Coordinates of C-alpha atoms and ligand atoms in Angstrom, one line a residue:
X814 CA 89.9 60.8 56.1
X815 CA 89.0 62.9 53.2
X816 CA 85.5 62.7 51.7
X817 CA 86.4 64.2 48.2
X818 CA 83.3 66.8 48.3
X819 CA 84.0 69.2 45.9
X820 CA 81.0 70.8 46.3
X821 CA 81.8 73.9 48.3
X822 CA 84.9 76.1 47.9
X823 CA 85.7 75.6 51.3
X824 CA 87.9 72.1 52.7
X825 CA 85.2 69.8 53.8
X826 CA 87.0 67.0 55.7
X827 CA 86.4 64.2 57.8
X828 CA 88.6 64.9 61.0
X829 CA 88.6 62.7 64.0
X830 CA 87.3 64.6 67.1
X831 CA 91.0 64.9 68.8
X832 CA 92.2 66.4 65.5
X833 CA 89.5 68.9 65.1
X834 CA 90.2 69.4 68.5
X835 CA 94.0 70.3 67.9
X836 CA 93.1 72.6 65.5
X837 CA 90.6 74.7 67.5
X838 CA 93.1 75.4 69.6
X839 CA 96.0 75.5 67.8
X840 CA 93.9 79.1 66.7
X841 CA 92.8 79.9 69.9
X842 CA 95.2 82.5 71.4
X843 CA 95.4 83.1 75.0
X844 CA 94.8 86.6 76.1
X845 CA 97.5 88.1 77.6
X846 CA 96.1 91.8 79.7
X847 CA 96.1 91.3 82.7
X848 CA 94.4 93.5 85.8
X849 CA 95.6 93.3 89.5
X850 CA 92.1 92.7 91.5
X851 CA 91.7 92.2 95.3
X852 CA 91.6 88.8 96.4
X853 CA 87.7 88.8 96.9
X854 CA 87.1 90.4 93.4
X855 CA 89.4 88.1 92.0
X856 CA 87.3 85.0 93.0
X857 CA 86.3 82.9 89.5
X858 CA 89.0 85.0 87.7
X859 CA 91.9 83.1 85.7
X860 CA 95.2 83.6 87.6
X861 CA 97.6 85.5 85.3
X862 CA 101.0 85.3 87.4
X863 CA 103.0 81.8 89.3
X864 CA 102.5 82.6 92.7
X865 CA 104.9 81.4 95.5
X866 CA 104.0 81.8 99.2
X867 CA 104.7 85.1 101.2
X868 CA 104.8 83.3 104.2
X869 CA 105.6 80.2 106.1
X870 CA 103.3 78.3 106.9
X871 CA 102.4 77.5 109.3
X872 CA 103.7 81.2 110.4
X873 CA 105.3 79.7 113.8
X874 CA 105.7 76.1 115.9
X875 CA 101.7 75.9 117.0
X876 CA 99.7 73.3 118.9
X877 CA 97.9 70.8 117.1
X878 CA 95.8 70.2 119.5
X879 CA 94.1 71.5 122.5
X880 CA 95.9 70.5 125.9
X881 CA 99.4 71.3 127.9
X882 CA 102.7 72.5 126.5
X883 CA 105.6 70.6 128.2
X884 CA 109.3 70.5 128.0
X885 CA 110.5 66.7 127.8
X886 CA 113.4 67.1 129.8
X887 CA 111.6 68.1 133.0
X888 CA 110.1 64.6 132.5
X889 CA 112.5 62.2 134.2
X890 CA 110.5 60.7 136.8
X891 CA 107.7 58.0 135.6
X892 CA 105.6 56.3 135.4
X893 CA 103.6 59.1 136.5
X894 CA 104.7 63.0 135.6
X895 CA 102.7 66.0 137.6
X896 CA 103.7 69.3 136.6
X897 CA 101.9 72.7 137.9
X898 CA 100.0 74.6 135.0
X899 CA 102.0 78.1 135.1
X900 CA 100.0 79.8 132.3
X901 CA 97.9 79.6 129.4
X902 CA 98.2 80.2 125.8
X903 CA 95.4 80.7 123.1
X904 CA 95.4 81.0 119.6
X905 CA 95.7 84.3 118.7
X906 CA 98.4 85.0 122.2
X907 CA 102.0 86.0 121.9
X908 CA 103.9 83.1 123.1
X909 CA 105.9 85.0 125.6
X910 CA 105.8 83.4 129.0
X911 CA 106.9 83.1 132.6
X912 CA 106.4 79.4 133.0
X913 CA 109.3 78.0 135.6
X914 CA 111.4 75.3 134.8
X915 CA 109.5 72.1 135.5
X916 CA 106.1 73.6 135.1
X917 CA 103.4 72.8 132.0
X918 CA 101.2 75.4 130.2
X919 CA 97.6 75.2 129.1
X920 CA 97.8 76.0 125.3
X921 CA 95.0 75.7 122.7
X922 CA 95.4 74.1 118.8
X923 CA 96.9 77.0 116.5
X924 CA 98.0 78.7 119.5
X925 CA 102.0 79.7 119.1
X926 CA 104.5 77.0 121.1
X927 CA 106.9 79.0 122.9
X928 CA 110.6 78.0 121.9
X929 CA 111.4 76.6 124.9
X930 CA 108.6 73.8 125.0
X931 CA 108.8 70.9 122.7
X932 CA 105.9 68.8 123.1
X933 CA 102.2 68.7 123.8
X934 CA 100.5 66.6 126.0
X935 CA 96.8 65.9 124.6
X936 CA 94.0 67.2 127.5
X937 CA 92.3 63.9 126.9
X938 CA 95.5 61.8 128.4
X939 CA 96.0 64.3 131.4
X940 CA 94.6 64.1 134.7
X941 CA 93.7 67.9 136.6
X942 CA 94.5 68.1 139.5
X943 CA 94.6 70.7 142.3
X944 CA 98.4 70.9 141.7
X945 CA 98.5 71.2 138.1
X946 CA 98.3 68.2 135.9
X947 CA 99.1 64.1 135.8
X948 CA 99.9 62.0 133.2
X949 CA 101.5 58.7 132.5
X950 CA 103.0 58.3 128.9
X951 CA 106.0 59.6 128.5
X952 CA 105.5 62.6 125.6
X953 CA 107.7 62.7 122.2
X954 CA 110.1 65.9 121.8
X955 CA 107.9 67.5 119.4
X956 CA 105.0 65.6 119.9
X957 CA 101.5 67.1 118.2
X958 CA 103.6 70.6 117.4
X959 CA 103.5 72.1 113.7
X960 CA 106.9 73.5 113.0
X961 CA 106.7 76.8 111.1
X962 CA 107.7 76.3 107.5
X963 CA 106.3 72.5 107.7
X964 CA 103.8 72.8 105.1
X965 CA 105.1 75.5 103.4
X966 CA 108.6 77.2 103.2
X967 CA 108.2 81.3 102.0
X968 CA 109.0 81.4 98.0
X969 CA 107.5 77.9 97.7
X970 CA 105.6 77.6 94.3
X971 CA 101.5 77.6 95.4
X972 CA 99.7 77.8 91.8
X973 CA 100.5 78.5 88.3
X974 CA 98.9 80.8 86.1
X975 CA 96.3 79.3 83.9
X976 CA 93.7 78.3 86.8
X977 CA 90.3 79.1 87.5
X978 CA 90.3 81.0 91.3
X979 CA 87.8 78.5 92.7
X980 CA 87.1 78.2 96.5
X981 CA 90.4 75.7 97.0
X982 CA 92.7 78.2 95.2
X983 CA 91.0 81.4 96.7
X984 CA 91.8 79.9 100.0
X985 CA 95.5 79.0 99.7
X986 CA 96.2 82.6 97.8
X987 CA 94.4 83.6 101.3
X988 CA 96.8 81.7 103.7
X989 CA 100.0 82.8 101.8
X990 CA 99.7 86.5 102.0
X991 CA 98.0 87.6 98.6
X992 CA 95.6 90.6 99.3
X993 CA 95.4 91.3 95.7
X994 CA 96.1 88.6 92.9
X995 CA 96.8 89.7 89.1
X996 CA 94.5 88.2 86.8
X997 CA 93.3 88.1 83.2
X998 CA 90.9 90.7 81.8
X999 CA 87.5 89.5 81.3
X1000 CA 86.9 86.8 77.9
X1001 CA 84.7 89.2 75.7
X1002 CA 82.4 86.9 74.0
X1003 CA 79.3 87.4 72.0
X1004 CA 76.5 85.1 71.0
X1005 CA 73.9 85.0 68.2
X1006 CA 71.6 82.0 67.3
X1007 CA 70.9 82.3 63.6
X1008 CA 67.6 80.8 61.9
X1009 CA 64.1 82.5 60.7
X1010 CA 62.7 80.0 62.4
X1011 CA 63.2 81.1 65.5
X1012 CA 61.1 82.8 68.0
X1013 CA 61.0 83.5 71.9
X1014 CA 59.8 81.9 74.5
X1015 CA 56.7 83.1 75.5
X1016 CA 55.9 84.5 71.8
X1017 CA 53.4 82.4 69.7
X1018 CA 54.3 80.0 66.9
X1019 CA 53.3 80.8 63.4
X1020 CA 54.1 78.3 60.7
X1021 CA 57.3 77.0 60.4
X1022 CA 58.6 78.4 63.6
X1023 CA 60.2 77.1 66.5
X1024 CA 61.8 78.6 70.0
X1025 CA 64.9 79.3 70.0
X1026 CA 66.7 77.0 72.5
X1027 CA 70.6 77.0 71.7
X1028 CA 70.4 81.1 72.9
X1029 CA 69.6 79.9 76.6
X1030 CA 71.9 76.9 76.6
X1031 CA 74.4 79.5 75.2
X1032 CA 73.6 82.0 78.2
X1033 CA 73.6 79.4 80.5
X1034 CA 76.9 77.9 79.7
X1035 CA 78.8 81.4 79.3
X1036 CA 78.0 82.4 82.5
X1037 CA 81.3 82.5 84.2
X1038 CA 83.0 85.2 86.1
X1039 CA 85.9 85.4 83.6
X1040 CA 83.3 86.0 80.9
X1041 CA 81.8 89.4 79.8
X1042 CA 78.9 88.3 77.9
X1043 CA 77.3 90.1 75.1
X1044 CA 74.2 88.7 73.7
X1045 CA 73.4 89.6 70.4
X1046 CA 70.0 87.6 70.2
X1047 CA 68.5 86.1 67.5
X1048 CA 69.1 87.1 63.6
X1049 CA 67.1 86.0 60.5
X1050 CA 69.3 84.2 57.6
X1051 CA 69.8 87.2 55.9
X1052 CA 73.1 87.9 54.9
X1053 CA 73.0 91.8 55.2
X1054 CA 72.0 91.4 58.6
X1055 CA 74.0 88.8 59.8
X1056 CA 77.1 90.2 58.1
X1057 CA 76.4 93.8 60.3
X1058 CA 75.9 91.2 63.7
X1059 CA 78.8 89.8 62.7
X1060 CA 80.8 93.1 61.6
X1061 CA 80.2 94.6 64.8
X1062 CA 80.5 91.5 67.2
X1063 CA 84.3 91.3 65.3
X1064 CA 85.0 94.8 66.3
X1065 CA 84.1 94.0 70.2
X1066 CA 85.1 90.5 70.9
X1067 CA 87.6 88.0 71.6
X1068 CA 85.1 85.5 70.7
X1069 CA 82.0 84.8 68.8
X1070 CA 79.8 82.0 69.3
X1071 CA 77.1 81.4 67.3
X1072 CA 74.4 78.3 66.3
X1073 CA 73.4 77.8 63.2
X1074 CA 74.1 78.4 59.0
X1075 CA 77.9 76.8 59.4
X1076 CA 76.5 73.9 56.7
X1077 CA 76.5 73.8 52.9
X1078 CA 72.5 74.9 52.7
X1079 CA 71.5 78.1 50.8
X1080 CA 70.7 79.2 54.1
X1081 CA 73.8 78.7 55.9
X1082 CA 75.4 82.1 55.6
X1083 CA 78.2 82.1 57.9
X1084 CA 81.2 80.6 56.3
X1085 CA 80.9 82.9 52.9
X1086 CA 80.4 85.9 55.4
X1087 CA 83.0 85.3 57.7
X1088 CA 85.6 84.7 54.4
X1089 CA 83.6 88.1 53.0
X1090 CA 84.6 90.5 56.2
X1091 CA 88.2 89.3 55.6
X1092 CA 88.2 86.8 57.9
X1093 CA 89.3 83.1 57.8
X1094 CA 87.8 80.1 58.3
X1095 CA 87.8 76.2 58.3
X1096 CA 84.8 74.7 57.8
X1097 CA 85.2 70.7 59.2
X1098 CA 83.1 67.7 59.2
X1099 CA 84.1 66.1 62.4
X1100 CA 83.2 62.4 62.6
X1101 CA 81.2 63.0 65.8
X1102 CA 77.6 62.2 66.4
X1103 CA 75.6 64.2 67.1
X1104 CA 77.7 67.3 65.0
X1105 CA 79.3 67.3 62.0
X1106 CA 79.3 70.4 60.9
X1107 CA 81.4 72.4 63.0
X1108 CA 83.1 76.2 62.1
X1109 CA 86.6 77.7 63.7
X1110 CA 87.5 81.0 61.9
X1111 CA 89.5 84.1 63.0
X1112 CA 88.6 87.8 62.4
X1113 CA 91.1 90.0 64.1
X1114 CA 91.6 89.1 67.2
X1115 CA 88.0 87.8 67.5
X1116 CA 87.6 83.9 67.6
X1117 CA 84.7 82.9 66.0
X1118 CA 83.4 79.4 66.7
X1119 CA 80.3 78.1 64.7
X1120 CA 78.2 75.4 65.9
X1121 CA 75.6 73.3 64.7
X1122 CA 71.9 74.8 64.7
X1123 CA 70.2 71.2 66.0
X1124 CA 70.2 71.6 69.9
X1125 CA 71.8 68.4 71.1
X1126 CA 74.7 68.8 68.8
X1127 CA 75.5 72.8 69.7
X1128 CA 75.8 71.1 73.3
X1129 CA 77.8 68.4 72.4
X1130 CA 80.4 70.4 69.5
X1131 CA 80.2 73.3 72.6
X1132 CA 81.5 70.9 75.0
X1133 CA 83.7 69.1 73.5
X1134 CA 85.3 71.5 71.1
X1135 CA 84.5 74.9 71.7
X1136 CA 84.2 75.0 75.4
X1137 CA 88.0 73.9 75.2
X1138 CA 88.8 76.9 72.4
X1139 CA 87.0 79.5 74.4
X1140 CA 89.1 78.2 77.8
X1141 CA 92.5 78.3 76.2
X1142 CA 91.7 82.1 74.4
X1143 CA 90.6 83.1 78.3
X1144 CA 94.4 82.0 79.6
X1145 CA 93.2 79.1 81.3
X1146 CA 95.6 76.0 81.1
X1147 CA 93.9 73.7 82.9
X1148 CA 90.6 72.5 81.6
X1149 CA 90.5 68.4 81.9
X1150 CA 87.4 66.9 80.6
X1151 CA 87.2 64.6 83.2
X1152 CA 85.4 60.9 82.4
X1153 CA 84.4 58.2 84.7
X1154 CA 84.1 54.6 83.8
X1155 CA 80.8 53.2 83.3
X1156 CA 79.6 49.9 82.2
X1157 CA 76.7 49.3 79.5
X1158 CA 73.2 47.7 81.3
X1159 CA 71.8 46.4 77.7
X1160 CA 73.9 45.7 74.0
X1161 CA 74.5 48.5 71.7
X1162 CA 74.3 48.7 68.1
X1163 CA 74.6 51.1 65.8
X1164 CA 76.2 52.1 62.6
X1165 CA 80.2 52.6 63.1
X1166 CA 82.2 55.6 61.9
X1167 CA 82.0 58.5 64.0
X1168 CA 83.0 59.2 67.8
X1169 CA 79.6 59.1 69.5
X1170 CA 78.2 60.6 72.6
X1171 CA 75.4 58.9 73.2
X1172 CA 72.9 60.3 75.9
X1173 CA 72.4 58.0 78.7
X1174 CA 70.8 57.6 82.0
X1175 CA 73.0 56.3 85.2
X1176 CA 70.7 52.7 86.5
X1177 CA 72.6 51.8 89.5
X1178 CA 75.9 50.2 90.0
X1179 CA 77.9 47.2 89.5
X1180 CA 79.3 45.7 92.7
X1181 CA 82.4 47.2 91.7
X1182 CA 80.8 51.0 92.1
X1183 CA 80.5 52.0 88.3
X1184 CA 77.3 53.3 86.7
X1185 CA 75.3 51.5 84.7
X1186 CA 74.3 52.9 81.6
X1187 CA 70.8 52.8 79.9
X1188 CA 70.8 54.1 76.5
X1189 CA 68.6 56.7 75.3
X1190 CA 67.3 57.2 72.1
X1191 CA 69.5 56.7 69.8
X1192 CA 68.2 59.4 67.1
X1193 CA 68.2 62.5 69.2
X1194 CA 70.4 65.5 67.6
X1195 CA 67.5 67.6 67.7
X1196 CA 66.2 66.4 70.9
X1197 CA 67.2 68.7 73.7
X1198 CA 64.5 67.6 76.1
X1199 CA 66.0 64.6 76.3
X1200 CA 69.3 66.3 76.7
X1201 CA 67.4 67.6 79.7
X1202 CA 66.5 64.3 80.9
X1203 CA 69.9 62.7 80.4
X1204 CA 72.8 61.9 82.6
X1205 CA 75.9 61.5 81.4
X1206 CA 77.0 61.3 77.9
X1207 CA 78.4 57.8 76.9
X1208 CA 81.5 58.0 74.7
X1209 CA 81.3 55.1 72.0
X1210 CA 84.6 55.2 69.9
X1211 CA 84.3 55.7 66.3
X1212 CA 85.0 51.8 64.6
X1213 CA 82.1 50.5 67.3
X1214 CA 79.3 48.7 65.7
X1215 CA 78.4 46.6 68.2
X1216 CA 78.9 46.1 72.0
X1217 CA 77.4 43.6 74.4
X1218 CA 75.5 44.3 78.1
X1219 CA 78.8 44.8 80.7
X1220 CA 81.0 46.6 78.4
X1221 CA 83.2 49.4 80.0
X1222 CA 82.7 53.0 78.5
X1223 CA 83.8 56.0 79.5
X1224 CA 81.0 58.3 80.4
X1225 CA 80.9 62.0 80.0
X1226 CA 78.8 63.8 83.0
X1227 CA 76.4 66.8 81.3
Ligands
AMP2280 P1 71.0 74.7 60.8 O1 72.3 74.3 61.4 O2 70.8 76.2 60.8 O3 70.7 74.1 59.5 O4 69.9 74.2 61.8 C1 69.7 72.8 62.0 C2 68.4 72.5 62.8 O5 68.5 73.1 64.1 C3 67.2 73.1 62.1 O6 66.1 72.2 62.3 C4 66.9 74.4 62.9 O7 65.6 74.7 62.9 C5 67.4 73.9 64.3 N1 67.9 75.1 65.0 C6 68.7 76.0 64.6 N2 69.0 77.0 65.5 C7 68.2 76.7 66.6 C8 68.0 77.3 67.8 N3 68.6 78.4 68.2 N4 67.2 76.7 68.7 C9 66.5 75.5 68.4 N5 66.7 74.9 67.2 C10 67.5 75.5 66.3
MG2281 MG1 69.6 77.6 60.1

């Protein structure tokens, strides 16, 4: 939906959230260098090849469980079998052998099942005895034995490319042979926060000024392992200087973040300097709340995404839009924004147009085990202690006026 502003030479449109989304990333270009890393550096790195298992796994048969390797066709005689214990078997022991026909051996879980047993016994249904051992139910061939190959034939697809090496992943590259693991090179992203307003923590307010917060929310929500991080601080609204931040952060990036200036007000610089260093950009209105204003634009091969300067809608626009950019430019393919159902503990009103998500606290459950949601303020774009305090952000869908106490939502965790 259009809103006819002619007011700026850039498009100013209404988009819907999933079509502003589409076109963040329909810019966003995955990286495609790659660097080979041992396994242990490659840990929180973005997988760059399909890997397939190196081995079989498990490696060999193996005991599931700890008690007495027998051979079920020594076991003719019930109800009661008794077989002398001609040697033992741990994990980590060859499975060679000199057991005699008709005799058991001790073996231990994971340790190798020699070829010529085909079942174990569990130690908990054997008696010991001075002979060897006794036990009365007649065993399975193959009984509590892991074939080699079971889980896992050699050349068997393990992960794709496009995933984060988290501790799940790290641990199956691990078991199927990869000492070293090619990934992608590093995302290089820089950050500035625009606004004279804005000073440190820690430094004292003059008039007019307030502490910068969207710089530490920034820091704290690039720091990844397949991020290099450059932070370029603060800069005032002045155009020379912001078009030399931004100059420079073009020449070293793959992405640019920044908070701030992407509206139509005299002060909001970026969009004219962006088109001014050659760039190009797309300014949107998304119909989000908190957000709105919201800036993609390509320099090079440096992404640049713009967010809003009020606090609680950086956070939101970040995570629901550019978080998802700045994923698919790192090579990573799978990024779900995963939502749980919850159900509203009080009515909702509000004014309908734009996708909202609403910050909530979680007040129990329903019998059924979903949250119940208490609303918080429902002014709070600015607000980012109460960001702080939230929960979960509530997703109300863009036609929704009004909604009565029980209503199922899906609910965004922060
Ligand atoms: P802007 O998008 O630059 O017009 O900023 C919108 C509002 O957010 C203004 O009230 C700014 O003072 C505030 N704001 C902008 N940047 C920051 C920041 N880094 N930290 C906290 N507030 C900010
Ligand atoms: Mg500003």
């Amino acid at each position: 939906m259009a809103d006819g502003c002619a007011c700026d030479r850039h498009a100013h449109m209404y988009l819907t959230v999933d079509d502003a989304l589409r076109r963040g990333l329909s810019i966003a270009a995955p990286l495609t260098d790659r660097e080979t890393l041992p396994l242990t550096q490659a840990i929180g790195r973005v997988l760059a090849e399909d890997c397939t298992s190196k081995v079989e796994m498990p490696a060999f048969d193996n005991s599931a469980m700890d008690g007495y390797a027998v051979r079920t066709i020594d076991l003719i005689d019930g109800p009661l079998f008794e077989l002398p214990v001609a040697g033992r078997i741990a994990a980590g022991d060859s499975a060679e052998h000199d057991a005699p026909a008709g005799s058991a051996l001790r073996i231990f879980t994971g340790a190798p099942v020699p070829t010529d047993f085909d079942a174990v016994v569990i130690q908990e249904d054997c008696d010991v005895t001075l002979d060897g051992i006794r036990f009365s139910r007649l065993p399975k061939a193959g009984q509590h034995i892991r074939l080699a190959g079971e889980d896992l034939r050699a050349g068997a697809p393990i992960l794709r490319r496009g995933c984060e090496i988290g501790p799940r992943e790290v641990a199956a590259l691990a078991s199927a042979g990869y000492g070293e693991v090619a990934v992608y090179r590093k995302l290089k992203v820089t950050i500035f926060s625009t606004g004279s307003e804005l000073r440190q923590p820690g430094e004292a307010l003059g008039p007019g000024q307030i502490y910068n917060s969207n710089r530490y929310m920034l820091l704290a929500l690039l720091q990844k392992p397949w991020i290099e991080l450059t932070d370029s601080g603060p800069v005032k609204d002045d155009p020379d200087v912001l078009e030399q931040v931004l100059r420079e952060a073009c020449e070293s990036s793959d992405l640019i973040v920044t908070t701030g200036g992407v509206s139509v007000g005299d002060e909001d610089h970026m969009p004219r300097l962006i088109a001014e260093i050659g760039g190009q950009t797309d300014v949107m209105k998304v119909a989000m709340k908190p957000g709105k204003p919201i800036m993609f634009g390509r320099y090079g091969r440096a992404l640049y995404v713009g967010l809003p300067g009020n606090p609680v809608s950086a956070y939101v626009t970040w995570q629901i839009i550019g978080s998802q950019m700045m994923a698919r430019r790192a090579g990573l393919q799978y990024n779900p924004q995963v939502t749980v159902q919850a159900v509203l503990a009080e009515p909702l009103r509000r004014r309908a147009g734009r996708q909202e998500y609403r910050p909530v606290q979680i007040e129990g459950t329903t019998p059924d085990g979903r949250p119940k949601l208490r609303l918080m303020a429902p002014s709070y774009s600015g607000r980012v202690a109460l960001l702080a305090q939230a929960e979960g952000l509530a997703i109300i869908p863009a036609e929704v006026e009004e909604l009565p106490e029980g209503h199922v939502l899906d609910l965004l965790p922060v």
